[in-house]
Structures are given as structure tokens and as C-alpha cells.
PDB file of C-alpha atoms in Angstrom:
ATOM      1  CA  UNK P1450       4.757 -92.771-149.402  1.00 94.00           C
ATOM      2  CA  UNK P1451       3.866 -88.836-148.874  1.00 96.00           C
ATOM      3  CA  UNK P1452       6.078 -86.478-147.890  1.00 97.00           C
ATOM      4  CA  UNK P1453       4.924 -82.732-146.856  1.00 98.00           C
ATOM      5  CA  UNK P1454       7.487 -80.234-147.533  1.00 97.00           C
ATOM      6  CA  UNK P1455       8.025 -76.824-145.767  1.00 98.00           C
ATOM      7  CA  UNK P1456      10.596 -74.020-146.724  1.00 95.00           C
ATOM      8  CA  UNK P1457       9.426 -71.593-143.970  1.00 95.00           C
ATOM      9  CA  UNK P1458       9.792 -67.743-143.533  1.00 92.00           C
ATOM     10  CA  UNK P1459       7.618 -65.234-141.900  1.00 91.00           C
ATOM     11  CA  UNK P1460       6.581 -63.224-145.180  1.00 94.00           C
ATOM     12  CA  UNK P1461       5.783 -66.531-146.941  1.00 96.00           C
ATOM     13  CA  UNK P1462       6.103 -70.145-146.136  1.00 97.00           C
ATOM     14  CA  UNK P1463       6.010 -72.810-149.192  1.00 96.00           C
ATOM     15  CA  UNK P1464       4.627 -76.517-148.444  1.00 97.00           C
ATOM     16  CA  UNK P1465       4.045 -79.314-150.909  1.00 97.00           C
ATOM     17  CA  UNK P1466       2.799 -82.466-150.988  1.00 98.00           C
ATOM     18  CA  UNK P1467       4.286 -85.346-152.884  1.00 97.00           C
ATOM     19  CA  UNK P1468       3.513 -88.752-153.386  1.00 97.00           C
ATOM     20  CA  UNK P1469       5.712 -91.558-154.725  1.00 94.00           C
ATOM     21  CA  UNK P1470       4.851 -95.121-155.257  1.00 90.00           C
ATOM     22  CA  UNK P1471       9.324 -96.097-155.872  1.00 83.00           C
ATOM     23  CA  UNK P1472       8.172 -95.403-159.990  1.00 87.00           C
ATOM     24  CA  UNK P1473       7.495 -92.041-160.406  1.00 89.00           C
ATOM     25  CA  UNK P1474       6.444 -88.435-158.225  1.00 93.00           C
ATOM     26  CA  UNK P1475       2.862 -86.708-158.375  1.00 94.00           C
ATOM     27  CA  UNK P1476       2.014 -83.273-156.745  1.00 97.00           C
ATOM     28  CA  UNK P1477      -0.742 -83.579-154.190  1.00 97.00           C
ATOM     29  CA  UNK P1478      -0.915 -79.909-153.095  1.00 97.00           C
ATOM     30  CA  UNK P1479       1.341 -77.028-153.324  1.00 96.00           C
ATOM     31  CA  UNK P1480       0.700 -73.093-152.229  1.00 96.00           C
ATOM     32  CA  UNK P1481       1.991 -70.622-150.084  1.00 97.00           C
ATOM     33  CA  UNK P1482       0.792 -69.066-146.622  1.00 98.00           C
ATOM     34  CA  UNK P1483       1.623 -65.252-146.817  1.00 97.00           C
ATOM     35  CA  UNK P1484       0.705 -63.670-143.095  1.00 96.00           C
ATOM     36  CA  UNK P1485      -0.533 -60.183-143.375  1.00 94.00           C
ATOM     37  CA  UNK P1486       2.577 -57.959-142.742  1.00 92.00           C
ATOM     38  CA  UNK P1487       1.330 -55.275-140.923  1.00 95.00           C
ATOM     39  CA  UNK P1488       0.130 -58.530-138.540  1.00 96.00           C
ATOM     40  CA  UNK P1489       1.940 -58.800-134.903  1.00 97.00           C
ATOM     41  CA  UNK P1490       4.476 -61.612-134.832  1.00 96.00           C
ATOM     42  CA  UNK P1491       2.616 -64.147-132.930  1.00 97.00           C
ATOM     43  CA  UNK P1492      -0.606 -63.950-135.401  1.00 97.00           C
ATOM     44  CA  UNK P1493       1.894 -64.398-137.991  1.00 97.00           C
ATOM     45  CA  UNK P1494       3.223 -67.388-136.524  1.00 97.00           C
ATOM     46  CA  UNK P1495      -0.229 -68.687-135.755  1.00 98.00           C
ATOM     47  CA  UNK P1496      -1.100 -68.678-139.512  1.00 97.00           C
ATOM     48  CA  UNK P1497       1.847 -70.943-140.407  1.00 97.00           C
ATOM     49  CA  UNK P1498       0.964 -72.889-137.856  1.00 98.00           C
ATOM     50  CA  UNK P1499      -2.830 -73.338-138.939  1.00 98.00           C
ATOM     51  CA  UNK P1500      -1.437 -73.577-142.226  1.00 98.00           C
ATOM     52  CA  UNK P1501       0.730 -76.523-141.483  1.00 98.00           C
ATOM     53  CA  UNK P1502      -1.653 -78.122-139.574  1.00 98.00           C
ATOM     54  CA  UNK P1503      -4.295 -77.639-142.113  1.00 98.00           C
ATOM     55  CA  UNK P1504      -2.100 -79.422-144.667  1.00 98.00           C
ATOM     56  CA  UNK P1505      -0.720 -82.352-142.365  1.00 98.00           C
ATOM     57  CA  UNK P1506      -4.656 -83.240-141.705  1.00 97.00           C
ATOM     58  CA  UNK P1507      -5.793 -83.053-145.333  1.00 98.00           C
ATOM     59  CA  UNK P1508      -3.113 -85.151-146.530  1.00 98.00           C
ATOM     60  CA  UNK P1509      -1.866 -87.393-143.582  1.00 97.00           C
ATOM     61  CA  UNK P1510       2.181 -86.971-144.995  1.00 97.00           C
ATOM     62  CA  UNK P1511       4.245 -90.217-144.056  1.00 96.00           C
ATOM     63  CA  UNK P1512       6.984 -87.611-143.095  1.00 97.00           C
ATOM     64  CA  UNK P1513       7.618 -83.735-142.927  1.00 97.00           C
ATOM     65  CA  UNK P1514      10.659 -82.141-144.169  1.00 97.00           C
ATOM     66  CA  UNK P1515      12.028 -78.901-143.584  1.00 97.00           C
ATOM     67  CA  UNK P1516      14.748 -76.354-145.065  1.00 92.00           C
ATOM     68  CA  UNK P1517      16.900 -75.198-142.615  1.00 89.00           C
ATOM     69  CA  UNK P1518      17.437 -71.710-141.366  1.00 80.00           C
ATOM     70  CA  UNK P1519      20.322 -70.193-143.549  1.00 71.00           C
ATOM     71  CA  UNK P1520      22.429 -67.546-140.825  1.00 64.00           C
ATOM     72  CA  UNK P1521      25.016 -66.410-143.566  1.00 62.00           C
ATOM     73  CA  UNK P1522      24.247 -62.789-143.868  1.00 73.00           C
ATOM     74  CA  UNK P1523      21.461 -60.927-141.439  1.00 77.00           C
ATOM     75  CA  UNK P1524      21.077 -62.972-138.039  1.00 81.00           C
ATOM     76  CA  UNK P1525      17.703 -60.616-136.890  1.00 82.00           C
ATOM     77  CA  UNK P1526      16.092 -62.107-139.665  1.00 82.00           C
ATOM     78  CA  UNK P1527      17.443 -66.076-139.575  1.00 83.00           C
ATOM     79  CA  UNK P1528      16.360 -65.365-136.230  1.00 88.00           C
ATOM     80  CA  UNK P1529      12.312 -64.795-136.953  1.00 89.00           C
ATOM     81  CA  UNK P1530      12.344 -67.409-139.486  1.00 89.00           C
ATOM     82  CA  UNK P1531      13.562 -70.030-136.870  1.00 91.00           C
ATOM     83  CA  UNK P1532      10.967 -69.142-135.146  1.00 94.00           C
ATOM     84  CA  UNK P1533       8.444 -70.111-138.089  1.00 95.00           C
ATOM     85  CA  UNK P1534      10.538 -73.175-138.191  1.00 94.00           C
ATOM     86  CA  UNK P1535       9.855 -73.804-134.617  1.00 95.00           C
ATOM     87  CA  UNK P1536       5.568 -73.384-135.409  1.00 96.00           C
ATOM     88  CA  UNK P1537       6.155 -75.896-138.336  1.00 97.00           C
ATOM     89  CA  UNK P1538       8.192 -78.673-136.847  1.00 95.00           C
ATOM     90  CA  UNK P1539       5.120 -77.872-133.880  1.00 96.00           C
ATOM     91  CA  UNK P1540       2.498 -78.702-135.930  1.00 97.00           C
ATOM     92  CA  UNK P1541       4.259 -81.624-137.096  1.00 95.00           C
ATOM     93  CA  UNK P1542       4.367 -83.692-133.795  1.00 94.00           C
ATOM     94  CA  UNK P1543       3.391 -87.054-134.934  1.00 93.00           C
ATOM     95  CA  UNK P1544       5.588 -87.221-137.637  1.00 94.00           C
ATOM     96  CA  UNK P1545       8.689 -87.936-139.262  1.00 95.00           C
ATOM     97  CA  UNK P1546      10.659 -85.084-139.284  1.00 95.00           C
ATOM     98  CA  UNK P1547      13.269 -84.367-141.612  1.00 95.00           C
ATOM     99  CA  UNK P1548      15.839 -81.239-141.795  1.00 94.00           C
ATOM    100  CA  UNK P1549      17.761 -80.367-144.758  1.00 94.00           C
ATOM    101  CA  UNK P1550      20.188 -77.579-145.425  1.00 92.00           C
ATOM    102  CA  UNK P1551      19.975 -75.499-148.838  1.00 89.00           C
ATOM    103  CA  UNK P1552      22.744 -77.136-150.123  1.00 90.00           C
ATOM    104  CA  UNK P1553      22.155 -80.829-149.349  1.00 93.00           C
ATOM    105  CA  UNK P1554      18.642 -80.276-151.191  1.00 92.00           C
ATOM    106  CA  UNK P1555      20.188 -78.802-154.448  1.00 91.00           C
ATOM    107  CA  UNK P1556      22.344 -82.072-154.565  1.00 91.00           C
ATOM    108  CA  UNK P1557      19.816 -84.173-153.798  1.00 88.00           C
ATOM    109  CA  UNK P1558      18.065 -82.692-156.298  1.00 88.00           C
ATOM    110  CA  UNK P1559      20.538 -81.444-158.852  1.00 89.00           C
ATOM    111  CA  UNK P1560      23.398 -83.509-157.771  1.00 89.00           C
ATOM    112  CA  UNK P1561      25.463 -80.744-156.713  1.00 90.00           C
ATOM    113  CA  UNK P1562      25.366 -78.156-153.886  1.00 90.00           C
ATOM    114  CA  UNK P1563      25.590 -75.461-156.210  1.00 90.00           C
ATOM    115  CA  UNK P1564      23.180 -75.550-158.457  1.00 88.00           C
ATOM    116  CA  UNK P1565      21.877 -72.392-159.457  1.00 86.00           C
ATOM    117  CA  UNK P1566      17.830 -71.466-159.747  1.00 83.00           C
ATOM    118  CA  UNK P1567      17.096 -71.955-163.231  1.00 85.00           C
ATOM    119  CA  UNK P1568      18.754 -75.817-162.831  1.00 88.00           C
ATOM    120  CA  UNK P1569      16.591 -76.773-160.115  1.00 85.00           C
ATOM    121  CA  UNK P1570      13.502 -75.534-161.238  1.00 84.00           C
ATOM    122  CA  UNK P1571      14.273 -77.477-164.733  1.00 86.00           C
ATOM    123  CA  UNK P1572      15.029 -80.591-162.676  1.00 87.00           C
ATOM    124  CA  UNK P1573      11.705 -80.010-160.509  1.00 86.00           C
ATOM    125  CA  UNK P1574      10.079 -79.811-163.680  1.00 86.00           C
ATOM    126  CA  UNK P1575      11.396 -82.705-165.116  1.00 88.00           C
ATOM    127  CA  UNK P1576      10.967 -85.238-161.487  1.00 88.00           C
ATOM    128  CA  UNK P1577       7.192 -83.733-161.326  1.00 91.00           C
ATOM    129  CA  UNK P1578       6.518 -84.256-164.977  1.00 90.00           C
ATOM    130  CA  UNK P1579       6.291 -80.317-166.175  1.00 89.00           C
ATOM    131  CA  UNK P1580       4.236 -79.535-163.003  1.00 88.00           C
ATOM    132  CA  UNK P1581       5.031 -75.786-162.377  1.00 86.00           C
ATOM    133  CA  UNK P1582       4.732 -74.150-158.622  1.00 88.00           C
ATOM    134  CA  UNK P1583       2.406 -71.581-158.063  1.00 87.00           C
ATOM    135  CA  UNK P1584       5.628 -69.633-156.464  1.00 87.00           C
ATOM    136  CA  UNK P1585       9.245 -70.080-155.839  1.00 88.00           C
ATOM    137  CA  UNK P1586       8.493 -70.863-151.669  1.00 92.00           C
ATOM    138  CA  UNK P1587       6.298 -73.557-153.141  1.00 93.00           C
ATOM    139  CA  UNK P1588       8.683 -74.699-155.589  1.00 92.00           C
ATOM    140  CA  UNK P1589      11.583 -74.804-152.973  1.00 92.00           C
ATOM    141  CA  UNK P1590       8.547 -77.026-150.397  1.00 95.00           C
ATOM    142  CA  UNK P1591       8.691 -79.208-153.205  1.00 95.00           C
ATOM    143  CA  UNK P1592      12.155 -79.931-153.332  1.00 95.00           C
ATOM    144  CA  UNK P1593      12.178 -80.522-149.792  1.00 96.00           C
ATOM    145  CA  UNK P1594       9.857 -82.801-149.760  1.00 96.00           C
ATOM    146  CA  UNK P1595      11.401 -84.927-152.864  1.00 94.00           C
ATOM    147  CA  UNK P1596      14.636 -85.214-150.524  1.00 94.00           C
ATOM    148  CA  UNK P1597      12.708 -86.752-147.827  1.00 95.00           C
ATOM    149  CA  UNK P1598      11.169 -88.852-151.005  1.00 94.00           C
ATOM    150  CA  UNK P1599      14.915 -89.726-152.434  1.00 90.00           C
ATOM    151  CA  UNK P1600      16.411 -89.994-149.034  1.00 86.00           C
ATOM    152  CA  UNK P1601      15.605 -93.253-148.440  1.00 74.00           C
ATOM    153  CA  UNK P1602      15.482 -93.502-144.178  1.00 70.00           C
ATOM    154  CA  UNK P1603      12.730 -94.888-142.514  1.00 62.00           C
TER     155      UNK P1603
END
């Protein structure tokens, strides 16, 4: 099974690729689209978007998970990245779709919602078999995607 995971935002967006055979986890593809930021917001959106797509062709993903939009402390900005989130789940028609919060992942993960950083990037580390993420919007695609891995619905 293959699982394509996505933790969007409009400066960056990290996605992932992982494949599991019920034994063990290997990283197909992991990266990071970074729009230009001087770019108006639809071109910005349109680069996640080809992005996305780009991926979900290469590597045909069984599902696509996504991290959920976090509102807690600046709304204008939750607000933008929804729409990225929006473009993602988009160019994911065909799919599975998945939706995690930042806090089921960690436990899924970690096996507790508040894990900090350093504890899920060691237990990343440790389910991929020392693979490191080119960044942390990669590494956090990864973990999405191992939920969608771990979580077990069809």
C-alpha cells in the first residue's frame, strides 16, 4: 500500500511518499514545493496544485492524507493555508482521502498528542530506518502519510 502525505502551507508544502508491504516502511519520495513569495496568491496555489498532482501521477498513492489546518493563534493565516488545503485535497480527486489533526498524528506516531519535535523526528527516524527529510514540511508529509499507513481503514 502507498500513501502520499501532504502538510500544506502557502510558503512551503511537505509531501511524502511511503510504501508499506504490513512488515516494514520505505520512502518513495519526499521534498517540498516553496511558491515564490513575491508570487500572487492564485500562482501560488497553482504550484501546490501542480505539485500535488505531479506527485499523485508519478507514484499512483493508494490514499492521500492531509494535516489539518491548525486555527489556534492567527485566523488570516489558517485562513490562506486552508486554501492550499483546498488545491491539495483538489488534486487528489480519485483518491482516498484522509485528514488528520496535529495531535492525532503525534500519537499515532509517538503515542501521545504531545510529543514534542525532537521525539517525532527520532521516531520518524526509527519507522523509516534512519531516513532523514530533506526539511521539517517534508518530515511532518511523512508522518502524515505513516498515519494513513498505521490507520488501518480501507
Amino acid at each position: 500500500m502507498r500513501a502520499l502525505g501532504v502538510d500544506p502551507g502557502l510558503t512551503a508544502t511537505g509531501f511524502g511518499v511511503i510504501e508499506t508491504d504490513g512488515d516494514g516502511f520505505w520512502v518513495l519520495i519526499s521534498g517540498t514545493d516553496r511558491p515564490p513569495k513575491d508570487a500572487p496568491l492564485p500562482d501560488r496555489l497553482a504550484s501546490v496544485y501542480a505539485c500535488v498532482c505531479q506527485v499523485v501521477e508519478d507514484f499512483r498513492p493508494d490514499v492521500v492524507a492531509v494535516e489539518e489546518v491548525f486555527l489556534a493563534r492567527n485566523v488570516p493565516s489558517a485562513m490562506l493555508t486552508a486554501q492550499v488545503l483546498g488545491v491539495v485535497k483538489l488534486a487528489a480527486v480519485g483518491r482516498r482521502l484522509r485528514s488528520y489533526a496535529p495531535r492525532e498524528i503525534k500519537k499515532w506516531v509517538c503515542g501521545t498528542g504531545s510529543a514534542p519535535k525532537e521525539q517525532m523526528m527520532g521516531m520518524m527516524g526509527h519507522l523509516l530506518g534512519g531516513y532523514v527529510p530533506p526539511s521539517d514540511h517534508a518530515a511532518d508529509a511523512l508522518a502524515v502519510a505513516l498515519c494513513a499507513l498505521m490507520d488501518g481503514r480501507p
